[in-house]
mmCIF file of C-alpha atoms in Angstrom:
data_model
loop_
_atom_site.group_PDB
_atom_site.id
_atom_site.type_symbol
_atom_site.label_atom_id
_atom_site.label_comp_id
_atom_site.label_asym_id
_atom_site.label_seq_id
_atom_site.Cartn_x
_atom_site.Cartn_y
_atom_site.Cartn_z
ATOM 1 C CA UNK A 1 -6.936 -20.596 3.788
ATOM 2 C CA UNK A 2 -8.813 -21.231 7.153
ATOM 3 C CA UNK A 3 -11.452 -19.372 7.176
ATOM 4 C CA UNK A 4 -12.437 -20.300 11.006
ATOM 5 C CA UNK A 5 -9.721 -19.024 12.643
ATOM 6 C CA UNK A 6 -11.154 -15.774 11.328
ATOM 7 C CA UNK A 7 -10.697 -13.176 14.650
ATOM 8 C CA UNK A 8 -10.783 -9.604 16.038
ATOM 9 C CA UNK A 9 -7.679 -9.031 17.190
ATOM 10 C CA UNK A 10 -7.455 -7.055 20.347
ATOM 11 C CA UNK A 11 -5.254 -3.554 19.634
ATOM 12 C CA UNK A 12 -4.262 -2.660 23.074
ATOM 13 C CA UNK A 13 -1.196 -5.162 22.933
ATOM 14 C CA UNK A 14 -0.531 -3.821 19.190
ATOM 15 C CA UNK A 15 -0.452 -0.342 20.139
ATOM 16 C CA UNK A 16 1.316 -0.767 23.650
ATOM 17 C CA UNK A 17 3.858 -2.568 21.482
ATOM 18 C CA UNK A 18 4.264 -0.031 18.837
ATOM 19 C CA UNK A 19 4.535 2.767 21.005
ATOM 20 C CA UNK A 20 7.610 1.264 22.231
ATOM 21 C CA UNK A 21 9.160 0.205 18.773
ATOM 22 C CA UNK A 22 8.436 3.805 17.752
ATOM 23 C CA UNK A 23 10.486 5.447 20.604
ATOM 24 C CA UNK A 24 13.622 2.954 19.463
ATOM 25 C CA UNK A 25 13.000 3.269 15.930
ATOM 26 C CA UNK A 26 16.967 3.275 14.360
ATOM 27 C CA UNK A 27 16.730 3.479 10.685
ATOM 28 C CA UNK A 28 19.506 5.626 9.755
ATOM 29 C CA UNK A 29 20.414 3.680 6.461
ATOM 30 C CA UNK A 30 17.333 3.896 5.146
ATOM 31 C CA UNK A 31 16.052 5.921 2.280
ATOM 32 C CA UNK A 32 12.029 6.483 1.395
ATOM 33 C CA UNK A 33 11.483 7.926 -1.820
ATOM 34 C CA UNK A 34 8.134 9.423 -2.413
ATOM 35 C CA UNK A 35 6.559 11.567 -4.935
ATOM 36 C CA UNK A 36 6.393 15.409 -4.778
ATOM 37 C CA UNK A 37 3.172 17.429 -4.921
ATOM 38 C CA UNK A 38 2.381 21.138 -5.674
ATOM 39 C CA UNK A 39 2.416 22.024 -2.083
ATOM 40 C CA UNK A 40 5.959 21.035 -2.156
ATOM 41 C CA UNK A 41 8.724 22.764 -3.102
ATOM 42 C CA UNK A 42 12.287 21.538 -4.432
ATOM 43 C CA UNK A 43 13.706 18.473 -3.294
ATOM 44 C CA UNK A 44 10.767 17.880 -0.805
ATOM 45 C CA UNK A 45 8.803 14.976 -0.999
ATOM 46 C CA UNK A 46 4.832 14.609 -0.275
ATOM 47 C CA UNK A 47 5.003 12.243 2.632
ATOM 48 C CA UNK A 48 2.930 12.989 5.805
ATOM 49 C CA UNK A 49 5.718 11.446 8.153
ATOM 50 C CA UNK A 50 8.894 13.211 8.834
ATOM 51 C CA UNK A 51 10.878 10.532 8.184
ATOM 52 C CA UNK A 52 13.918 12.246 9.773
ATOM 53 C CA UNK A 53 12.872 12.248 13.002
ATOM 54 C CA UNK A 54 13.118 8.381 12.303
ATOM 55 C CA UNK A 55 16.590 8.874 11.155
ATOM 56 C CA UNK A 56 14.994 7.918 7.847
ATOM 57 C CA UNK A 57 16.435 10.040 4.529
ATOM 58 C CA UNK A 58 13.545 11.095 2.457
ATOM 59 C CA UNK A 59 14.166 12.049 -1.078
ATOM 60 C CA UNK A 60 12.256 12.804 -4.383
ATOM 61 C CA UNK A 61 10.979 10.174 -6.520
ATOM 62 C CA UNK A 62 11.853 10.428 -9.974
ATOM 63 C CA UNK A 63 10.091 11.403 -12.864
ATOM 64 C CA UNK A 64 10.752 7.964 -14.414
ATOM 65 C CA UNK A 65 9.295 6.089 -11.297
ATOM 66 C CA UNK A 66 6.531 8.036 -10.905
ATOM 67 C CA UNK A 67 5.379 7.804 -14.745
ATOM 68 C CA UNK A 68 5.585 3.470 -14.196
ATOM 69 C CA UNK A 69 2.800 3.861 -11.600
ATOM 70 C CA UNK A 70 5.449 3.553 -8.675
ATOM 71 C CA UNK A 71 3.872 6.011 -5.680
ATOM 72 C CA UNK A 72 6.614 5.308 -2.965
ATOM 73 C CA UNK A 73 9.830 2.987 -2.049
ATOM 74 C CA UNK A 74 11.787 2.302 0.830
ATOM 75 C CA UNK A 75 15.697 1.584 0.350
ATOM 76 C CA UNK A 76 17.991 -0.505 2.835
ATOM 77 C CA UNK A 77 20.593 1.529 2.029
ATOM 78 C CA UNK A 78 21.544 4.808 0.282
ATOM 79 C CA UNK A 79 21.483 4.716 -3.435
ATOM 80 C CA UNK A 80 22.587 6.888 -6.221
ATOM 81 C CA UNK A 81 19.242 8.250 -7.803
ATOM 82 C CA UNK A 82 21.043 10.850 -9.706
ATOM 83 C CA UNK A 83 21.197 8.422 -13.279
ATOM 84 C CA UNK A 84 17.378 7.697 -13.304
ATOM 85 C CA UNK A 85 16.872 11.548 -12.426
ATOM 86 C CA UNK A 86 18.687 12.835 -15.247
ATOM 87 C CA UNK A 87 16.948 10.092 -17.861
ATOM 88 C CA UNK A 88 14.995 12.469 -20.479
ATOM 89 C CA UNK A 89 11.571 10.311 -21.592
ATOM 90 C CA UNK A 90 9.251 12.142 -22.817
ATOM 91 C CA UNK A 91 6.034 10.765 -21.256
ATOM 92 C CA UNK A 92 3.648 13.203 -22.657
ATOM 93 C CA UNK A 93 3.185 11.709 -25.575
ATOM 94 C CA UNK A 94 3.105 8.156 -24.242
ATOM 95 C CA UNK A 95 0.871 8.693 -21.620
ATOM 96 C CA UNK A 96 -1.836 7.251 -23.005
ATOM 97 C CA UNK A 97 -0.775 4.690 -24.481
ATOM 98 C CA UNK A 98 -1.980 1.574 -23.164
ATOM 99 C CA UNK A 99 1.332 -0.514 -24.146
ATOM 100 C CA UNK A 100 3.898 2.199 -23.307
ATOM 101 C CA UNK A 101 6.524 -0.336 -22.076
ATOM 102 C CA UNK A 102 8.063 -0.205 -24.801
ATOM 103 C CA UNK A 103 8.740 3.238 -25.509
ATOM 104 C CA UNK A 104 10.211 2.784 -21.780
ATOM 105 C CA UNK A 105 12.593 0.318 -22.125
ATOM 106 C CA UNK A 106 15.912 0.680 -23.181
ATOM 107 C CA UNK A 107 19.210 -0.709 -21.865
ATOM 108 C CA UNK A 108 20.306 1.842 -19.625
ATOM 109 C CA UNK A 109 16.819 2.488 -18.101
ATOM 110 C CA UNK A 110 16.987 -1.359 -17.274
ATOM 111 C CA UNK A 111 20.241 -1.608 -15.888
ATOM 112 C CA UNK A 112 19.544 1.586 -13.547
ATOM 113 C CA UNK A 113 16.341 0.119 -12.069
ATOM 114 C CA UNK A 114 17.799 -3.060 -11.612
ATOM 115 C CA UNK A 115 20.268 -1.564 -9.367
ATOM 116 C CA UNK A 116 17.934 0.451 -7.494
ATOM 117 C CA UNK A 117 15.452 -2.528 -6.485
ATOM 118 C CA UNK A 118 18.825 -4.487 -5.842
ATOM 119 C CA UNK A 119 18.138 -2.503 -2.659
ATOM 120 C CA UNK A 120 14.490 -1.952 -1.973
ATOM 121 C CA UNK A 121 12.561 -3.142 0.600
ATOM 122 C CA UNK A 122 9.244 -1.652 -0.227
ATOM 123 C CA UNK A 123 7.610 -1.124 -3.321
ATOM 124 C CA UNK A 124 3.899 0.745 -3.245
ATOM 125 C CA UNK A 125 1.969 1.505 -6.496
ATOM 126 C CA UNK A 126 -0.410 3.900 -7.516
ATOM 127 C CA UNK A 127 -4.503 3.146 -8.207
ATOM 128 C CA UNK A 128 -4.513 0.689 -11.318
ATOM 129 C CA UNK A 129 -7.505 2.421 -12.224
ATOM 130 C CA UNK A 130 -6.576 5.904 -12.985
ATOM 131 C CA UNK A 131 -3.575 4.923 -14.888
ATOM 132 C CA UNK A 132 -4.223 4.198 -18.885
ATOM 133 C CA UNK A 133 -1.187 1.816 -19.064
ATOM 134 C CA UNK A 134 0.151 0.343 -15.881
ATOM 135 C CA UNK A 135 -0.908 -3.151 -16.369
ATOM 136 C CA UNK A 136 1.578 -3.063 -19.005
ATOM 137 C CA UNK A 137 4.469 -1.047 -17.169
ATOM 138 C CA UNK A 138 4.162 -3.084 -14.312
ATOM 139 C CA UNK A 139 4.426 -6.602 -16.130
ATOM 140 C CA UNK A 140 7.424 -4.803 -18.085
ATOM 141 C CA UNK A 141 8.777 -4.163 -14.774
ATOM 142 C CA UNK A 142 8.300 -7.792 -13.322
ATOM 143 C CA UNK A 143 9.958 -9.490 -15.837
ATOM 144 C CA UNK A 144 12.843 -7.075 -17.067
ATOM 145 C CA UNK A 145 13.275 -5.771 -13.897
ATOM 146 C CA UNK A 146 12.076 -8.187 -10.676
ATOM 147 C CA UNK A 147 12.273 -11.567 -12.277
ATOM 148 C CA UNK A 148 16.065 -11.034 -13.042
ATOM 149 C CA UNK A 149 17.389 -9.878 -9.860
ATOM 150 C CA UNK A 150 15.893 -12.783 -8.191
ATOM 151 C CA UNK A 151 15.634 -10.797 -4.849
ATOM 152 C CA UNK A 152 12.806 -12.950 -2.343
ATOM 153 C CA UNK A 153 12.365 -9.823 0.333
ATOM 154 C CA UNK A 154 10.472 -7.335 -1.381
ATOM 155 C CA UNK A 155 7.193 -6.009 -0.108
ATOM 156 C CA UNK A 156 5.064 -4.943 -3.064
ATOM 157 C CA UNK A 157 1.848 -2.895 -1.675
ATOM 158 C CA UNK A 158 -1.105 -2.881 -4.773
ATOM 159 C CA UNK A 159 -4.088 -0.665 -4.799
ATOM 160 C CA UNK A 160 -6.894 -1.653 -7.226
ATOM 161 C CA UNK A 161 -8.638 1.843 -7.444
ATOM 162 C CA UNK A 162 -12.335 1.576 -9.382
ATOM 163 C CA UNK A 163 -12.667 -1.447 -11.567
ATOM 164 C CA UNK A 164 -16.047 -0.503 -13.033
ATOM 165 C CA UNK A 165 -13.995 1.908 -15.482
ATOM 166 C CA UNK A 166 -12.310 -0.635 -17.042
ATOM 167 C CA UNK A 167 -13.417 -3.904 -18.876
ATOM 168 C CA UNK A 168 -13.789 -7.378 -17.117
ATOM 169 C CA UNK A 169 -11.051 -8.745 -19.176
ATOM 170 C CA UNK A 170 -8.486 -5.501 -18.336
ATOM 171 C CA UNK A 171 -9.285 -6.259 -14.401
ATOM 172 C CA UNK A 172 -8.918 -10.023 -15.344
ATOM 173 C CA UNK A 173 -5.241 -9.339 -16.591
ATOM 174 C CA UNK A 174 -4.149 -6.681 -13.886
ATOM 175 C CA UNK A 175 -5.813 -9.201 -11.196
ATOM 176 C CA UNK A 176 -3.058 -12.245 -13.161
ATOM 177 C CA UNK A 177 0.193 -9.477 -13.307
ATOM 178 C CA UNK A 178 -0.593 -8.747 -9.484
ATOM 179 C CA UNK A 179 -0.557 -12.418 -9.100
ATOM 180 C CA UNK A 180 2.717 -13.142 -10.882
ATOM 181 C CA UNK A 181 4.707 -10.597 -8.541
ATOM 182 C CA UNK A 182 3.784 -12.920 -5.668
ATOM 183 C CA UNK A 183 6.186 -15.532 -7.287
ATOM 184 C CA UNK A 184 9.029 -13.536 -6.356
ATOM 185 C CA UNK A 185 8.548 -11.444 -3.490
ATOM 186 C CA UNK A 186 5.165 -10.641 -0.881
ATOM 187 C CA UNK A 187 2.400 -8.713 -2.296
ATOM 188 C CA UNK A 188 -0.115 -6.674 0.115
ATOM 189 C CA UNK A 189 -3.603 -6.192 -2.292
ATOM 190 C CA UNK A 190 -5.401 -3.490 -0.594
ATOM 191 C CA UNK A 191 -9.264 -2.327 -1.582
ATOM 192 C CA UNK A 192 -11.841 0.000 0.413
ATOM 193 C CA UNK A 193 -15.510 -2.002 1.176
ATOM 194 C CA UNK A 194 -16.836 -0.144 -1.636
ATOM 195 C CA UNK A 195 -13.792 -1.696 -3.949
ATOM 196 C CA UNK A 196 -14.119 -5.290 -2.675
ATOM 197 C CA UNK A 197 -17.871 -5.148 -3.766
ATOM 198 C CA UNK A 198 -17.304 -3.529 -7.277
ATOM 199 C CA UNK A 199 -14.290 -6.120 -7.932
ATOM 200 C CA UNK A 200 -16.585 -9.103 -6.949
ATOM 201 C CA UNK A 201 -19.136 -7.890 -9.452
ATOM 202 C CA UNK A 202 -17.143 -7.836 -12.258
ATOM 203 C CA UNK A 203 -15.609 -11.408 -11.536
ATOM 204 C CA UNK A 204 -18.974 -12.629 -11.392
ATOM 205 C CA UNK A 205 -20.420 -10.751 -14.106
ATOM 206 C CA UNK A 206 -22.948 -9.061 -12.425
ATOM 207 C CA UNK A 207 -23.955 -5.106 -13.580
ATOM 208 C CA UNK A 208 -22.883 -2.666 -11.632
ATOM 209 C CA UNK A 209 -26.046 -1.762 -10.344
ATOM 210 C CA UNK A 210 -27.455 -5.118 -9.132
ATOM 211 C CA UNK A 211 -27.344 -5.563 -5.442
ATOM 212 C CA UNK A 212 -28.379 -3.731 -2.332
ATOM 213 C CA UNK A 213 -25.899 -0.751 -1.894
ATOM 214 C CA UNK A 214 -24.868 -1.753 1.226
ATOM 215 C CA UNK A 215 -23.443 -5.112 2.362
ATOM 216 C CA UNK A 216 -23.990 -6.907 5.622
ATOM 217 C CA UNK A 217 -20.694 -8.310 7.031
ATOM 218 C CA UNK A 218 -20.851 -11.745 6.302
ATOM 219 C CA UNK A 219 -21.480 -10.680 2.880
ATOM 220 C CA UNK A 220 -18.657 -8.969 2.762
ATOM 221 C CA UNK A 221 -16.689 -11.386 4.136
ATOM 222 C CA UNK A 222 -17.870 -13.497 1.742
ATOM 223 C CA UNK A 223 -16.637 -11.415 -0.904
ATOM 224 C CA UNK A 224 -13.610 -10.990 0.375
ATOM 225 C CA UNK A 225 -12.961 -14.665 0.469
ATOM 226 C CA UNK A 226 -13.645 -15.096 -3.026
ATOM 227 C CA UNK A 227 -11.163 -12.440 -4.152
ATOM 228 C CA UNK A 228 -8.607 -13.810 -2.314
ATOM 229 C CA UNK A 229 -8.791 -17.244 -3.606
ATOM 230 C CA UNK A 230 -9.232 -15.677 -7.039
ATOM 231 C CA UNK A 231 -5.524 -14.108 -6.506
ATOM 232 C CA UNK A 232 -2.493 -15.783 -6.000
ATOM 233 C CA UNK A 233 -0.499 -12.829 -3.416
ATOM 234 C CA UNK A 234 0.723 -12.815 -0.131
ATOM 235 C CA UNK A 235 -2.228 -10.987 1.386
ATOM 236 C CA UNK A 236 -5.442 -9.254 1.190
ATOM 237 C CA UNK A 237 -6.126 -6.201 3.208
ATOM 238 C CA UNK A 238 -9.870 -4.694 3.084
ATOM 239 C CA UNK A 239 -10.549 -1.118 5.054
ATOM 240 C CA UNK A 240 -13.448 0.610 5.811
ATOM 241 C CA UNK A 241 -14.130 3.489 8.370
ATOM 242 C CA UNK A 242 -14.560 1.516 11.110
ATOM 243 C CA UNK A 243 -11.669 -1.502 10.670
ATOM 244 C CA UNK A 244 -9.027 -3.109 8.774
ATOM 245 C CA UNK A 245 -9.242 -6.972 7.757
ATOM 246 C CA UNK A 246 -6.511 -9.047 6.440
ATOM 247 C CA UNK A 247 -6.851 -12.474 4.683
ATOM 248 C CA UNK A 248 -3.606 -14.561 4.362
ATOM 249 C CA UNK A 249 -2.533 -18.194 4.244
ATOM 250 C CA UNK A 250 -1.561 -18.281 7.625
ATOM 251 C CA UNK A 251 -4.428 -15.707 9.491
ATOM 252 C CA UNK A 252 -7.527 -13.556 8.966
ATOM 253 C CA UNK A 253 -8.045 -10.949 11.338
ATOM 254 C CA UNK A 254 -10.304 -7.903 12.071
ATOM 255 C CA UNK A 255 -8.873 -4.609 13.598
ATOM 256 C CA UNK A 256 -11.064 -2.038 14.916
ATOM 257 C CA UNK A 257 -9.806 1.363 14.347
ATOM 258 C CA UNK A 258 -10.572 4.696 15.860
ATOM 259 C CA UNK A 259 -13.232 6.485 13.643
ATOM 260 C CA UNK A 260 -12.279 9.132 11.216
ATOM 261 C CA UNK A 261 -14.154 11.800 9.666
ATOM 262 C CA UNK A 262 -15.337 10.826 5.608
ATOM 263 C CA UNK A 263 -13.110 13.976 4.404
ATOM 264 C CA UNK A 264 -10.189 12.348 5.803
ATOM 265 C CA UNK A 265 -10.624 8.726 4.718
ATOM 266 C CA UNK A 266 -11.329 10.413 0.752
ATOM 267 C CA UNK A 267 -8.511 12.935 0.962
ATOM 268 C CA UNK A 268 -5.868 12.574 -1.842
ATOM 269 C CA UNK A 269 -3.078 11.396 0.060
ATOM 270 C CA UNK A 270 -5.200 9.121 2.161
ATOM 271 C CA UNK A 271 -3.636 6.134 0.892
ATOM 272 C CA UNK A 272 -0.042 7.956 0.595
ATOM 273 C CA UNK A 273 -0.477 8.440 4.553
ATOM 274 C CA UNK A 274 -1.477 4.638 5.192
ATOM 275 C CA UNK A 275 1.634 3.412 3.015
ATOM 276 C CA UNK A 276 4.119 5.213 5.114
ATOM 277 C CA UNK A 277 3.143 3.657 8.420
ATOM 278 C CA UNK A 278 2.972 0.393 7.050
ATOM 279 C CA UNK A 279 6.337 0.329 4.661
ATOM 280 C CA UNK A 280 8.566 1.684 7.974
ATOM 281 C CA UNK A 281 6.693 -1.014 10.041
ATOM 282 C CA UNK A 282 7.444 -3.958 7.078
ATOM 283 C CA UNK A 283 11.153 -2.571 7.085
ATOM 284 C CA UNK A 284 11.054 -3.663 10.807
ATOM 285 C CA UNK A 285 9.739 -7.008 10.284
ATOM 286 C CA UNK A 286 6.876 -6.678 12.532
ATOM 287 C CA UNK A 287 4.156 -8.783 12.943
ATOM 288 C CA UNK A 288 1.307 -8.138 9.928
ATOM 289 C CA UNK A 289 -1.138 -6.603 12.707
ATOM 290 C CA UNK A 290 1.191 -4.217 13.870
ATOM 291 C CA UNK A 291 2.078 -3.152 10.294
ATOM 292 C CA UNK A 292 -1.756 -2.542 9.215
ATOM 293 C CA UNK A 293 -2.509 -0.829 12.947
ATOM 294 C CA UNK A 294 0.721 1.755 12.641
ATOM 295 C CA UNK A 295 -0.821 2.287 8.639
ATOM 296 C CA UNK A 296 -3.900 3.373 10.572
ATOM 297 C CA UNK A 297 -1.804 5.016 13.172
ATOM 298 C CA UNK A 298 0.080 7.702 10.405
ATOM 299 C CA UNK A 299 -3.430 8.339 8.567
ATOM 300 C CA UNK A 300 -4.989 8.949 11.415
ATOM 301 C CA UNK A 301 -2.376 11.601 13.167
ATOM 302 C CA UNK A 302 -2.494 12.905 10.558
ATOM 303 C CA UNK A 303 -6.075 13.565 10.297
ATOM 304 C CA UNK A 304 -5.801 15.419 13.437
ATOM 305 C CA UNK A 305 -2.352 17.444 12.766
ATOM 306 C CA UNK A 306 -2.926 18.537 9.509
ATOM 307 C CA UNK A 307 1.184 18.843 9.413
ATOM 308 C CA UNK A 308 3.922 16.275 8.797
ATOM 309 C CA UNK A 309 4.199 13.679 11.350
ATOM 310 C CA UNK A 310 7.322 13.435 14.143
ATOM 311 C CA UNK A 311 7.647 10.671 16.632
ATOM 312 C CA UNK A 312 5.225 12.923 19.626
ATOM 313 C CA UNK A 313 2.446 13.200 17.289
ATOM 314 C CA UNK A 314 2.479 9.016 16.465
ATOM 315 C CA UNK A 315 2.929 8.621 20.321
ATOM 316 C CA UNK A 316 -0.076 10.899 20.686
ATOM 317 C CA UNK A 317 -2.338 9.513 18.694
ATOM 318 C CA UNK A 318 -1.811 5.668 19.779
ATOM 319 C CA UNK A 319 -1.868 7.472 23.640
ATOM 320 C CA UNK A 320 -5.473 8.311 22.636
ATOM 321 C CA UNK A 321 -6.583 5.326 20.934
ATOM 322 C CA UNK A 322 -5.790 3.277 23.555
ATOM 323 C CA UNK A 323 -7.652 5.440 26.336
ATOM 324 C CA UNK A 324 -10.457 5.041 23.563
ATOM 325 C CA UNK A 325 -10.276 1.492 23.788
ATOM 326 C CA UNK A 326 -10.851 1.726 27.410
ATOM 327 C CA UNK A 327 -13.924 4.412 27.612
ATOM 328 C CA UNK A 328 -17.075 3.208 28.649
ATOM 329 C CA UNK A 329 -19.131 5.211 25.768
ATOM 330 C CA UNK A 330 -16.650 3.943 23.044
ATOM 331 C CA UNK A 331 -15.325 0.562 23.864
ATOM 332 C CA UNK A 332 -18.436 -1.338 22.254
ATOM 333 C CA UNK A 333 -16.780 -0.261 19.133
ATOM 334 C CA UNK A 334 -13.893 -2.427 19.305
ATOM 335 C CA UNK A 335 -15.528 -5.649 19.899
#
């Protein structure tokens, strides 16, 4: 990793680009499943976007993918969900189990999933965190699932969540499964600031409560470095209110965003929102910039909408950020 080619990249070009991708956006073989939500009724699924005005069929998750920590996929190509749908496991009782593979597993279950990431693109998870068994579902699902297939284009996107309520050695093991996906497809690790700093601490041992509660940004970046050299994936991506970094191999960048209001950026489907933007724009194969800045793009829009997402309100909202980029009172902020 070279960490002095370390730059802010300038979004204009970015978001002129994207603005253009988004008005020929052709994905009409592609399928984005994503979970449902109370609000929801049905077949509906929770997304922010309207992925058909992408030419993009959105369907229901299933029950079975949600319970193995799975919060969204994208598809290449239709698929028949209707076998994992109809699978009856009762995950009540296994819930909490903190080995629940097992009870998971079965022949059938296997061969189904198989099939279906056969044909993913994009795989996102839910916050490690706040589920009691996922480091064990998701190593399950590398190595009866991934490792067989042998399929080198997935995009797996991790969120850590709050490490401080679990123990070093739990974080320690989730931190190695992450890792091991990385051997057979890309993995995005994403954290907030305030993640980065709590995941630092307990790699280094240090209490929770030691340290000044806010960090300067070379200290951060700091931090930041040593994560990513403690993990072996594809990339790390770091967000605040203010900007989105990314460490990788081959470039670390900074991207300024436009502002958003501290409801928005702790809303429940905050990260939901982000995922969307950036699984269409990894299904295009765009450049890693544009994929974090059209993230930012969907959260955002729809931080002003408060409605599901079509192509005008995307358009909109890049329209503004780039006449942000050029006002006098608010250009400082992107430099």
């Amino acid at each position: 990793m070279k960490t002095s080619s370390f730059e802010m990249v300038n979004a204009r070009p970015i978001l002129t680009d994207l603005r253009s991708r988004i008005q020929a956006y052709d994905a009409s073989q592609t399928v984005y499943l994503s979970r449902e939500t109370s609000a929801h009724h049905g077949d509906r699924p929770a997304s922010v976007l309207d992925m058909s005005s992408f030419g993009i069929n959105e369907v229901a998750l299933p029950g079975l993918l949600q319970f193995l920590g799975i919060r969204s996929i994208t598809l290449d190509s239709p698929h028949d969900l209707t076998p994992l749908a109809d699978m009856q496991i009762d995950t009540t009782n296994i819930a909490s189990e903190r080995y629940p593979w097992i009870f998971v597993r079965n022949n059938a279950i296997i061969a189904e999933l198989r099939a279906l990431f056969r044909r993913s693109r994009t795989v996102a998870f839910d916050n490690w965190s706040s589920l009691v068994g996922a480091s064990d579902l998701w190593s399950g699902l590398l190595y009866d699932v991934i490792k067989p297939i042998n399929k080198k284009d997935l995009e797996f996107i991790f969120y850590l969540g709050n490490p401080e309520n679990r123990l070093s050695f739990q974080v320690d093991e989730v931190l190695d499964i992450i890792s091991d996906f990385s051997l057979y497809s890309k993995v995005t690790f994403a954290l907030d600031e305030g993640e980065t700093v709590k995941l630092w601490k307990v790699l280094n041992g240090i209490q929770a409560d030691a340290g000044p509660e806010s960090e300067d940004a070379g200290d951060l970046n700091r931090k930041c470095i040593s994560i990513y050299r403690t993990l072996n994936v594809t990339r790390l991506l770091v967000y605040s209110a203010s900007k989105a970094v990314l460490y990788s191999n081959q470039q670390q960048f900074t991207l300024a965003r436009m502002r958003a209001a501290p409801v928005l950026e702790l809303a429940t489907d905050a990260r939901q929102n982000f995922i969307a933007g950036f699984s269409m724009s990894l299904l295009l194969q765009l450049e890693i910039a544009h994929c974090v800045a059209f993230g930012l793009v969907v959260f955002g829009s729809f931080g002003q909408q408060c409605e599901r997402l079509d192509q005008q309100n995307l358009l909109a909202y890049i329209d503004q950020w780039i006449d942000d980029l050029e006002r006098p009172d608010t250009m400082h902020l992107y430099q």
